XYZ file of C-alpha atoms in Angstrom:
675
model
C 30.724 13.871 8.435
C 33.971 14.340 6.953
C 36.483 17.075 6.215
C 38.525 16.721 2.958
C 42.573 17.703 2.653
C 44.120 17.764 -0.946
C 47.989 16.415 -0.202
C 50.650 18.277 -1.603
C 52.848 16.968 -0.497
C 53.912 13.315 0.280
C 56.482 13.472 3.051
C 54.333 16.351 5.297
C 51.578 14.635 4.324
C 52.956 11.639 6.046
C 54.029 14.232 8.854
C 51.043 15.707 9.543
C 49.178 12.326 9.438
C 51.242 11.207 11.786
C 51.261 14.399 14.418
C 47.093 13.904 14.350
C 47.247 10.571 15.294
C 49.442 11.782 18.029
C 47.373 14.253 19.031
C 44.479 12.191 19.005
C 45.798 8.872 20.873
C 46.833 11.358 24.230
C 43.205 13.563 24.240
C 42.096 10.033 24.499
C 44.867 8.637 27.394
C 43.403 11.976 28.786
C 40.050 10.926 29.133
C 40.737 8.094 29.954
C 42.858 8.162 32.933
C 40.613 11.765 34.257
C 37.549 10.049 33.816
C 38.669 6.975 36.456
C 39.168 10.036 38.773
C 35.638 9.777 38.511
C 34.532 6.352 38.608
C 36.288 4.877 40.953
C 34.272 6.912 43.922
C 31.154 5.855 41.700
C 32.051 2.386 41.814
C 32.679 2.132 45.745
C 29.741 4.380 45.508
C 27.547 2.638 43.186
C 28.746 -1.548 44.974
C 28.997 -0.913 48.522
C 26.855 2.806 49.291
C 23.793 2.867 48.169
C 22.093 3.481 50.734
C 24.577 6.529 52.257
C 22.892 9.745 52.391
C 22.345 11.978 49.129
C 24.295 8.526 47.869
C 22.190 9.524 44.138
C 23.851 12.912 44.135
C 27.101 12.054 44.938
C 26.750 9.359 41.958
C 24.729 11.741 39.541
C 27.705 14.158 40.435
C 30.249 11.870 39.800
C 28.620 10.142 36.339
C 27.996 13.831 34.837
C 31.388 14.233 33.401
C 32.349 10.777 32.905
C 28.899 11.175 30.039
C 29.451 14.733 28.887
C 33.311 15.777 29.099
C 35.438 12.506 28.997
C 32.588 10.379 26.915
C 31.142 12.333 24.683
C 32.707 11.196 21.434
C 30.626 8.852 22.284
C 26.971 11.031 21.696
C 28.570 12.753 19.074
C 29.465 9.243 16.796
C 25.678 8.329 17.896
C 23.899 11.100 16.343
C 26.143 11.407 12.966
C 25.724 7.541 13.113
C 21.855 8.716 13.618
C 21.833 11.033 10.467
C 23.264 7.827 7.674
C 21.534 5.401 9.753
C 25.267 2.878 10.240
C 25.342 1.753 13.315
C 28.305 0.700 15.461
C 29.065 -0.260 19.198
C 28.961 3.153 19.906
C 25.552 4.204 19.244
C 24.536 1.434 21.782
C 27.287 2.671 24.197
C 25.695 5.928 23.905
C 22.068 4.840 23.746
C 21.940 2.591 26.712
C 24.473 4.856 29.787
C 22.341 7.555 28.212
C 19.006 6.388 28.971
C 20.126 5.028 32.688
C 21.326 8.053 32.901
C 18.187 9.704 31.846
C 16.787 7.411 33.768
C 18.180 8.505 36.958
C 17.816 11.245 37.236
C 14.142 11.104 36.640
C 14.449 8.168 39.940
C 16.424 10.852 41.877
C 13.517 13.388 41.558
C 11.103 10.844 42.326
C 12.561 9.516 45.207
C 13.220 13.043 46.507
C 9.630 14.341 45.854
C 7.286 10.868 46.768
C 9.439 9.523 49.615
C 6.609 9.203 52.119
C 5.746 6.937 48.897
C 6.948 3.343 50.023
C 8.198 3.557 46.831
C 11.951 3.678 45.755
C 13.370 3.553 41.991
C 16.511 2.544 41.565
C 19.378 4.288 40.149
C 21.894 3.355 37.617
C 24.275 6.126 37.594
C 27.619 3.939 38.166
C 26.879 1.414 35.005
C 26.682 4.473 32.587
C 29.508 6.147 33.951
C 31.988 3.209 34.831
C 30.890 0.827 30.819
C 31.769 4.883 29.507
C 35.855 5.088 31.294
C 36.504 1.135 31.119
C 35.698 1.659 26.982
C 37.512 4.814 27.144
C 41.108 2.461 28.178
C 39.867 0.742 25.109
C 40.094 3.713 22.848
C 43.156 4.684 24.104
C 44.903 1.004 23.855
C 42.803 1.265 20.093
C 44.628 4.567 19.083
C 48.197 3.338 20.741
C 48.151 0.472 18.624
C 47.367 2.782 15.075
C 50.247 5.355 16.658
C 52.443 2.399 16.544
C 51.175 0.937 13.226
C 52.116 4.553 11.549
C 55.037 4.889 12.987
C 56.861 2.398 11.087
C 56.166 4.231 7.288
C 57.984 7.309 9.764
C 60.717 5.224 9.888
C 60.807 4.271 6.132
C 59.779 7.865 4.922
C 62.912 9.078 6.871
C 65.141 7.444 4.207
C 63.729 9.808 1.953
C 65.407 12.928 1.447
C 63.868 16.795 0.937
C 67.078 17.887 -1.421
C 69.018 16.573 -4.103
C 72.663 17.566 -5.608
C 72.237 17.449 -9.081
C 74.442 18.390 -11.640
C 74.229 21.152 -14.387
C 75.133 20.433 -18.037
C 79.484 21.512 -17.952
C 79.850 18.456 -14.881
C 81.600 21.210 -13.493
C 79.482 22.750 -11.191
C 76.132 22.025 -8.682
C 73.119 23.300 -7.649
C 70.704 22.315 -4.872
C 67.054 21.919 -5.329
C 63.729 20.249 -3.779
C 63.386 16.500 -4.349
C 60.344 16.804 -6.027
C 62.406 19.117 -8.693
C 64.164 16.116 -9.688
C 63.825 14.833 -13.205
C 64.612 11.818 -15.010
C 67.676 11.868 -16.687
C 69.001 14.200 -14.304
C 72.226 13.705 -13.526
C 72.748 13.351 -9.270
C 75.646 13.680 -7.907
C 76.485 11.757 -4.674
C 78.722 12.181 -1.844
C 80.540 10.259 0.424
C 77.714 10.118 4.092
C 74.416 10.897 1.612
C 71.981 8.377 1.456
C 70.074 8.036 -2.049
C 67.716 9.719 -3.511
C 67.010 8.918 -6.273
C 66.975 5.008 -8.400
C 69.302 5.375 -11.336
C 72.543 4.104 -13.067
C 75.989 5.546 -12.073
C 77.967 7.643 -15.449
C 80.904 8.560 -13.234
C 83.190 6.694 -9.936
C 82.949 3.971 -7.689
C 82.007 3.524 -4.254
C 80.608 1.336 -1.827
C 76.909 1.578 -0.843
C 75.236 0.212 2.314
C 72.146 -1.706 0.701
C 71.331 -3.527 3.991
C 67.797 -1.457 3.995
C 66.422 -2.878 0.790
C 68.228 -6.335 0.476
C 68.769 -6.761 3.513
C 72.732 -7.748 3.155
C 75.112 -6.641 5.663
C 78.078 -5.857 3.385
C 78.451 -3.413 0.897
C 77.984 -3.659 -1.795
C 80.688 -1.436 -4.906
C 78.932 0.528 -7.685
C 80.756 1.960 -10.398
C 80.061 3.074 -14.405
C 77.348 1.137 -14.718
C 75.955 -0.119 -11.766
C 72.043 0.554 -10.069
C 71.299 2.562 -7.398
C 68.429 2.579 -5.064
C 66.643 5.341 -3.084
C 67.198 4.870 0.261
C 70.559 3.332 0.623
C 73.439 4.739 1.764
C 76.673 5.754 0.010
C 79.681 5.115 2.979
C 83.187 6.121 0.336
C 83.856 7.821 -2.954
C 81.882 10.151 -5.333
C 79.121 8.982 -7.767
C 77.624 10.665 -10.811
C 74.594 8.651 -11.203
C 71.784 8.941 -13.891
C 68.011 9.396 -12.640
C 66.405 6.379 -14.201
C 63.512 6.089 -11.362
C 62.516 9.265 -8.944
C 59.208 10.480 -6.129
C 56.983 7.488 -5.844
C 58.914 5.573 -9.027
C 61.337 3.682 -6.675
C 61.851 0.700 -4.923
C 62.044 2.084 -1.899
C 58.252 4.326 -2.473
C 57.092 1.209 -3.532
C 57.870 0.036 -0.687
C 56.572 2.655 1.577
C 53.008 2.069 0.006
C 52.425 -1.726 -0.261
C 52.893 -0.663 3.874
C 50.521 1.374 3.105
C 48.002 -0.488 2.111
C 48.702 -3.759 4.093
C 48.547 -1.743 7.208
C 44.997 0.043 6.033
C 44.034 -3.386 5.325
C 41.044 -4.681 8.918
C 41.449 -8.092 10.285
C 39.809 -10.786 9.930
C 38.313 -10.225 13.461
C 37.785 -6.680 12.639
C 35.372 -7.399 9.828
C 32.889 -10.074 12.236
C 32.647 -7.530 14.522
C 31.574 -4.647 12.366
C 29.240 -7.275 10.505
C 27.708 -8.560 14.261
C 27.391 -4.723 15.162
C 25.368 -4.496 11.671
C 23.060 -6.393 13.560
C 23.589 -6.573 16.698
C 22.488 -2.629 17.802
C 18.714 -2.515 15.297
C 18.647 -5.526 16.739
C 18.730 -4.290 20.410
C 17.245 -1.436 18.981
C 14.469 -2.816 18.042
C 14.112 -4.952 20.731
C 14.247 -2.080 23.504
C 11.474 -0.723 21.272
C 9.081 -3.817 20.729
C 9.160 -4.245 24.641
C 8.157 -1.044 25.421
C 4.794 -0.647 22.648
C 4.454 -4.457 23.517
C 3.654 -3.127 27.891
C 1.751 -0.325 27.102
C -0.678 -2.044 24.304
C -0.611 -5.353 26.988
C 0.935 -3.892 30.306
C -2.262 -2.494 32.532
C -1.609 -0.914 35.595
C 1.484 0.966 35.404
C 2.005 0.315 32.349
C 4.417 3.139 30.583
C 6.542 2.791 33.894
C 7.279 -0.345 33.157
C 7.469 -0.304 29.404
C 10.256 2.808 30.578
C 11.509 -0.225 33.215
C 11.603 -3.747 30.402
C 13.104 -1.354 27.449
C 15.872 0.634 29.763
C 16.647 -3.564 31.748
C 16.798 -4.223 27.329
C 19.245 -1.249 26.899
C 21.670 -2.154 30.166
C 21.790 -6.001 29.607
C 22.437 -5.302 25.889
C 25.427 -3.230 26.668
C 28.362 -4.940 24.731
C 30.582 -4.815 28.046
C 31.658 -8.345 28.301
C 31.498 -8.651 23.974
C 33.835 -5.849 24.470
C 35.855 -7.586 27.013
C 35.888 -11.263 25.247
C 38.676 -9.270 22.317
C 40.567 -7.490 23.907
C 41.111 -8.617 27.541
C 41.724 -12.923 25.889
C 44.933 -10.203 23.994
C 45.753 -8.434 26.671
C 46.229 -11.470 28.821
C 48.223 -13.141 25.277
C 50.115 -10.018 24.763
C 51.401 -10.563 29.052
C 52.589 -14.346 28.753
C 54.103 -13.676 25.191
C 56.025 -10.672 26.530
C 57.289 -13.053 29.417
C 58.415 -15.873 26.999
C 60.414 -12.715 24.723
C 57.408 -12.965 21.750
C 56.091 -9.129 21.576
C 52.308 -8.984 20.266
C 50.975 -6.437 18.680
C 47.401 -6.520 18.029
C 44.569 -9.504 17.479
C 44.867 -10.112 14.065
C 48.184 -11.927 14.902
C 47.406 -14.497 17.525
C 43.472 -15.026 15.293
C 45.992 -15.941 11.781
C 49.004 -17.872 13.869
C 47.112 -21.427 14.461
C 46.235 -21.294 10.685
C 49.555 -20.514 8.805
C 50.665 -23.130 6.941
C 53.623 -21.693 5.320
C 56.374 -19.599 7.070
C 58.842 -18.170 4.913
C 61.975 -16.823 6.133
C 64.564 -14.411 5.524
C 67.920 -15.458 5.650
C 70.778 -12.816 7.032
C 69.660 -11.939 10.854
C 66.960 -14.187 10.578
C 68.882 -17.996 10.629
C 72.154 -16.367 10.599
C 73.270 -13.794 13.061
C 73.047 -11.100 10.160
C 76.694 -9.986 10.776
C 79.882 -10.798 8.926
C 82.701 -13.433 11.658
C 85.966 -14.616 11.056
C 85.279 -19.004 10.624
C 88.833 -19.125 10.415
C 92.131 -17.623 9.671
C 94.998 -20.499 7.918
C 98.797 -18.667 8.737
C 101.380 -20.054 6.517
C 104.437 -19.253 9.538
C 104.499 -20.946 11.998
C 106.027 -17.472 13.952
C 103.261 -15.280 12.805
C 102.965 -12.424 15.707
C 104.335 -9.424 14.029
C 101.767 -10.061 10.939
C 98.433 -10.579 13.323
C 99.952 -7.162 14.388
C 100.089 -5.823 11.727
C 97.144 -7.199 9.737
C 94.921 -6.382 12.663
C 96.385 -2.291 13.231
C 95.724 -2.234 9.092
C 91.698 -3.516 9.448
C 91.473 -1.423 12.849
C 92.010 2.005 10.976
C 88.749 0.495 8.066
C 85.118 1.311 8.507
C 84.252 -2.200 6.187
C 81.588 -4.547 8.175
C 85.142 -6.666 7.190
C 86.975 -5.655 8.857
C 85.361 -5.056 12.004
C 85.020 -9.149 11.994
C 88.917 -9.815 11.277
C 89.590 -6.961 14.051
C 86.617 -9.147 16.396
C 89.306 -12.002 16.065
C 92.111 -10.700 16.557
C 91.907 -8.063 19.465
C 92.419 -10.147 22.226
C 96.063 -11.866 20.515
C 97.259 -9.187 18.618
C 98.094 -4.826 19.202
C 97.965 -2.106 17.949
C 100.913 -0.629 15.429
C 101.180 3.366 16.019
C 101.979 5.391 13.120
C 101.392 2.964 10.366
C 99.881 5.073 7.448
C 97.359 2.796 5.456
C 96.291 3.090 1.978
C 92.765 1.701 0.901
C 92.540 0.483 -2.496
C 89.213 1.388 -3.312
C 87.547 -2.041 -3.760
C 90.662 -4.148 -3.653
C 92.343 -3.828 -0.132
C 94.474 -1.796 1.780
C 98.834 -1.556 1.895
C 100.704 -0.045 3.935
C 104.550 0.346 4.205
C 106.678 -1.362 7.752
C 110.268 -1.854 7.965
C 110.656 -1.397 4.140
C 107.945 -4.203 3.772
C 104.665 -3.353 1.824
C 101.996 -5.714 3.621
C 97.749 -5.943 1.749
C 95.754 -7.487 2.761
C 92.087 -8.091 0.391
C 90.271 -9.776 -1.952
C 91.838 -12.789 -3.706
C 92.279 -10.759 -7.063
C 94.829 -8.825 -5.410
C 96.852 -11.587 -5.284
C 98.350 -11.587 -9.097
C 98.945 -7.987 -8.533
C 101.344 -7.530 -5.992
C 103.271 -10.271 -7.956
C 102.177 -14.060 -6.495
C 101.103 -17.195 -7.292
C 98.941 -19.437 -5.009
C 99.441 -23.263 -4.353
C 97.554 -26.078 -5.095
C 96.071 -25.826 -1.292
C 96.288 -22.608 -0.975
C 93.892 -22.674 -4.305
C 91.982 -25.084 -2.947
C 91.571 -22.669 0.286
C 90.109 -20.094 -2.491
C 87.091 -23.137 -2.880
C 85.509 -22.071 -0.056
C 84.154 -19.274 -1.409
C 82.158 -22.030 -3.131
C 79.767 -22.502 -0.347
C 79.772 -19.287 0.502
C 82.605 -17.885 2.870
C 84.134 -14.589 1.618
C 87.260 -15.294 1.415
C 90.343 -12.908 2.007
C 94.552 -13.087 1.348
C 97.122 -11.551 3.730
C 100.377 -10.932 2.111
C 103.188 -8.747 1.667
C 105.751 -8.244 -0.552
C 107.514 -11.070 -0.577
C 105.748 -13.925 0.952
C 101.966 -14.647 0.932
C 101.491 -14.467 4.673
C 97.301 -15.267 5.942
C 93.941 -16.665 3.829
C 91.122 -15.590 5.850
C 87.748 -16.352 5.532
C 84.844 -15.520 6.293
C 80.816 -16.155 7.216
C 77.120 -15.063 8.324
C 77.185 -18.433 11.463
C 73.930 -20.114 12.272
C 72.272 -18.814 14.991
C 72.277 -21.897 17.072
C 68.490 -22.878 17.544
C 67.895 -21.912 13.846
C 68.108 -25.356 12.680
C 65.890 -27.403 15.567
C 62.739 -24.290 15.213
C 63.009 -25.546 11.142
C 62.852 -28.838 12.109
C 59.648 -28.213 14.865
C 57.763 -26.131 11.929
C 57.975 -28.383 9.270
C 57.127 -31.826 12.083
C 53.677 -29.244 12.801
C 52.984 -29.862 8.289
C 54.169 -25.543 7.652
C 55.906 -26.331 4.204
C 59.690 -23.726 5.009
C 60.665 -20.915 2.460
C 63.896 -18.499 2.306
C 63.942 -15.921 0.520
C 67.016 -13.599 0.732
C 69.103 -11.070 -1.317
C 72.347 -12.966 -1.429
C 73.674 -14.752 -3.866
C 72.628 -18.447 -5.141
C 75.875 -19.663 -3.122
C 75.502 -18.497 -0.298
C 71.849 -19.381 -0.444
C 72.394 -23.016 -1.152
C 75.146 -23.953 1.581
C 72.757 -21.984 4.496
C 69.100 -24.069 3.029
C 71.460 -26.803 2.779
C 72.771 -27.041 6.477
C 69.173 -26.400 8.180
C 67.320 -28.204 5.588
C 65.087 -25.776 3.463
C 64.311 -27.504 0.377
C 62.494 -24.084 -0.446
C 64.310 -20.933 -1.266
C 65.185 -17.792 -3.254
C 67.964 -16.520 -3.494
C 68.429 -12.312 -5.249
C 65.538 -11.240 -3.611
C 64.642 -7.662 -3.646
C 61.857 -6.414 -1.447
C 59.560 -6.192 -3.958
C 60.538 -9.232 -4.623
C 59.621 -10.883 -1.356
C 56.382 -9.108 -1.171
C 55.427 -10.442 -4.597
C 55.943 -13.895 -4.233
C 54.373 -13.946 -0.577
C 51.258 -12.444 -2.297
C 51.432 -15.446 -5.427
C 51.266 -18.134 -2.075
C 48.028 -15.620 -0.961
C 46.862 -16.091 -4.073
C 47.645 -19.912 -4.662
C 45.432 -19.798 -1.447
C 48.411 -20.605 1.314
C 48.084 -18.429 4.463
C 51.468 -17.596 5.082
C 54.218 -16.164 7.812
C 56.449 -14.155 7.291
C 60.093 -13.588 8.799
C 62.678 -10.857 8.595
C 64.807 -8.820 10.610
C 65.545 -5.901 7.798
C 63.824 -2.691 6.198
C 64.168 -5.086 2.764
C 61.969 -7.695 3.861
C 59.101 -4.879 5.997
C 56.923 -4.549 2.423
C 56.852 -8.058 2.160
C 56.006 -8.291 6.353
C 53.201 -5.732 5.677
C 51.249 -8.160 2.811
C 52.262 -11.656 4.574
C 49.035 -12.481 7.299
C 51.394 -12.262 9.372
C 54.564 -10.880 10.620
C 57.390 -11.271 12.221
C 60.355 -9.708 13.098
C 64.007 -9.526 14.702
C 64.564 -7.979 18.143
C 68.467 -7.016 17.189
C 66.394 -6.008 13.253
C 65.596 -2.645 11.679
C 62.824 -0.561 13.811
C 60.925 -0.694 10.393
C 60.851 -4.190 9.993
C 59.537 -4.135 14.499
C 57.461 -1.236 13.408
C 55.751 -3.579 10.076
C 55.567 -6.271 12.037
C 52.893 -7.891 14.213
C 54.830 -9.922 16.085
C 58.844 -9.065 17.448
C 61.153 -12.268 18.846
C 62.505 -9.963 21.595
C 65.554 -12.828 22.019
C 65.676 -13.563 17.688
C 65.638 -16.978 18.746
C 63.716 -19.026 15.367
C 62.014 -21.622 17.824
C 60.258 -18.453 19.660
C 57.813 -19.037 16.134
C 57.149 -22.194 17.718
C 55.713 -20.937 20.889
C 53.768 -17.923 19.241
C 51.356 -20.808 16.686
C 50.789 -22.134 20.598
C 49.486 -18.888 21.961
C 48.340 -18.438 18.609
C 46.348 -21.999 19.378
C 45.071 -20.724 22.982
C 44.347 -17.370 22.592
C 42.025 -18.633 19.818
C 40.431 -20.520 21.583
C 39.439 -18.713 24.759
C 38.287 -15.171 21.706
C 35.956 -18.166 20.781
C 34.924 -19.750 24.658
C 34.616 -15.941 26.092
C 32.467 -14.836 22.983
C 29.958 -17.773 23.234
C 29.756 -17.139 27.182
C 28.519 -13.032 26.541
C 26.443 -14.249 23.205
C 24.853 -16.545 25.346
C 24.274 -13.797 28.730
C 22.722 -11.453 25.727
C 20.485 -14.615 23.909
C 19.265 -15.417 27.739
C 18.895 -12.130 28.863
C 17.699 -10.733 27.253
C 14.103 -11.768 26.484
C 13.796 -12.196 29.999
C 14.648 -8.467 30.693
C 12.247 -7.572 27.667
C 9.370 -9.755 30.060
C 8.655 -12.753 28.077
C 8.275 -14.566 31.640
C 6.091 -12.347 33.278
C 3.026 -13.011 31.961
C 3.891 -17.064 33.344
C 5.379 -16.676 36.678
C 5.665 -12.179 36.609
C 9.533 -12.590 36.544
C 11.134 -9.695 35.256
C 14.735 -7.763 35.478
C 15.345 -5.440 37.864
C 17.639 -2.823 36.033
C 20.044 -3.144 39.014
C 19.687 -6.736 38.726
C 20.257 -6.639 34.784
C 23.690 -4.200 35.287
C 24.465 -7.126 38.017
C 24.239 -9.304 35.626
C 26.085 -7.336 33.110
C 28.917 -7.508 34.927
C 28.972 -10.890 35.967
C 29.588 -11.901 32.451
C 32.174 -9.368 32.436
C 33.253 -11.269 35.320
C 32.848 -14.849 33.846
C 35.055 -13.657 30.468
C 37.475 -11.805 32.642
C 37.710 -15.789 35.035
C 39.089 -17.666 31.166
C 41.631 -15.314 30.162
C 42.819 -16.317 33.944
C 42.700 -20.151 32.594
C 44.792 -18.564 29.606
C 47.172 -17.176 31.741
C 48.607 -20.384 33.543
C 48.509 -22.803 30.647
C 52.121 -23.302 28.858
C 53.223 -21.893 25.735
C 56.852 -22.836 25.815
C 57.861 -25.813 23.417
């Protein structure tokens, strides 16, 4: 029953898949909404108006479009499953609602033609129609989850370019070609503002590349001859000639996309269990219904055929997986709502199942433990009267788009004034230079000091030692003297240390992985109390480390905020993103912390434990209901005391089991999760 389509272009095929999923989701939502238009009056008549004039006819009229117009996919799928002898819940839904519908038609005909016989047969149009409508709503939620999941891959794909500019052999002319046409060793021109289309080595030029999509670090990296550049990163300034070393599916970005796709396509443990249960449950119920009918034919005596049909239908109605279908999604919906109230945005059942089992938490540094953006820690002014120096520094940095410049501007904006008509020269890779009142002023890295003819005093050299603690130090001076020393850092979030301590108290091992340097990583780890950390980690390094822990039997939660974390997030058993992080990280992650507060991770683990308990209780009640009711519906007690469940009461019992599940979920809603 499946079609096949040859994939000609990866980007186009992914866009096609996304479009198909979006259309499937919209179609299912429309069917669910329109079915409710008929299901609501059907429910009212079935519950309160069974004895109204022509109630049976009205219910017949209302249930027909629900089954065969809005719920037709259940019957189509059931037919396909019947041909291949592979059954799931769709088949049981189609069988139970279909048989109840057909029986009800015969009951209406009998009641109409033989009303004078003092025998009245109940109809079950409302059971068949309402069950289909409820399950359509569940399907719509499922389709939405699939569509949202695929948007993560869409965002990653948008980092890839459709065309690339290559340098011809004379290096004096260029040609724009489709990205698919590029070959290894081609020389690519990357202009300011361009995204890098390939992995390669710089052969000529220098520029600042924003690698936050790959490394997660907010400060752009200077690239010059011999430097490596990666696809998906952004050239902020300068032009580069880059020799292609990896193209297409071989680039780091493409491998991240592939890892995300593979990890997202795997099934959640709870889904695998439901599939196994369905594979046994559905044919077992059908077998019991058939056996019930046969035994009634053989041993039923008077009215054996009618009693056999009635009992078989009752078995199918009792077995209709309403409570089983509600057991997990209702608990999940309550947990999602409860989490959302506390700033924990939960996407799927897997995360709530896995959360309680986590024994290892991996944290990204930048944006997860730290704030994720550079800020000025301190400025040491060399002169007491420094207002002009402040104004000059503020004005110079205001005209730069470098992240470190933004940090200085934010620090000085309340105490400095902008000087008009101040021309700024960008000394690429070192700093900024300007002239004011016949003096030259400059700001930049410590290497800039000697070039401007200055020597640092012992006290100033001691200040530079802050770099050993992972800080970035800049020097501001004039042609006459050094005016200020500036230290910049990425500050640690308020509750990071407390959250890590609480996780460790729960027996969870906490590990930090970062793309930043060893010094910066060590400083942050020691500050927040993390014993194990790895620095200079690329995205695939993080993903491989997660896989290594999983192979050692660990249940791993990955917590990150950037595109560079997406493959590790996808690989982890539980993936959590910070609310201030990238859209890609949030799409890939199963859980998003809206406030970016790590303490919410501890709350989520508590929520996971409570939800898992509720789901297990719900499944217990759902299966106990089936285990007890199916034999009685088949008539096992009839030879003993004449007890046989009427199909109408079977529908009521089915509803009662669903109500018990809903009440159990309301208990979950009232429990406290905040630490």
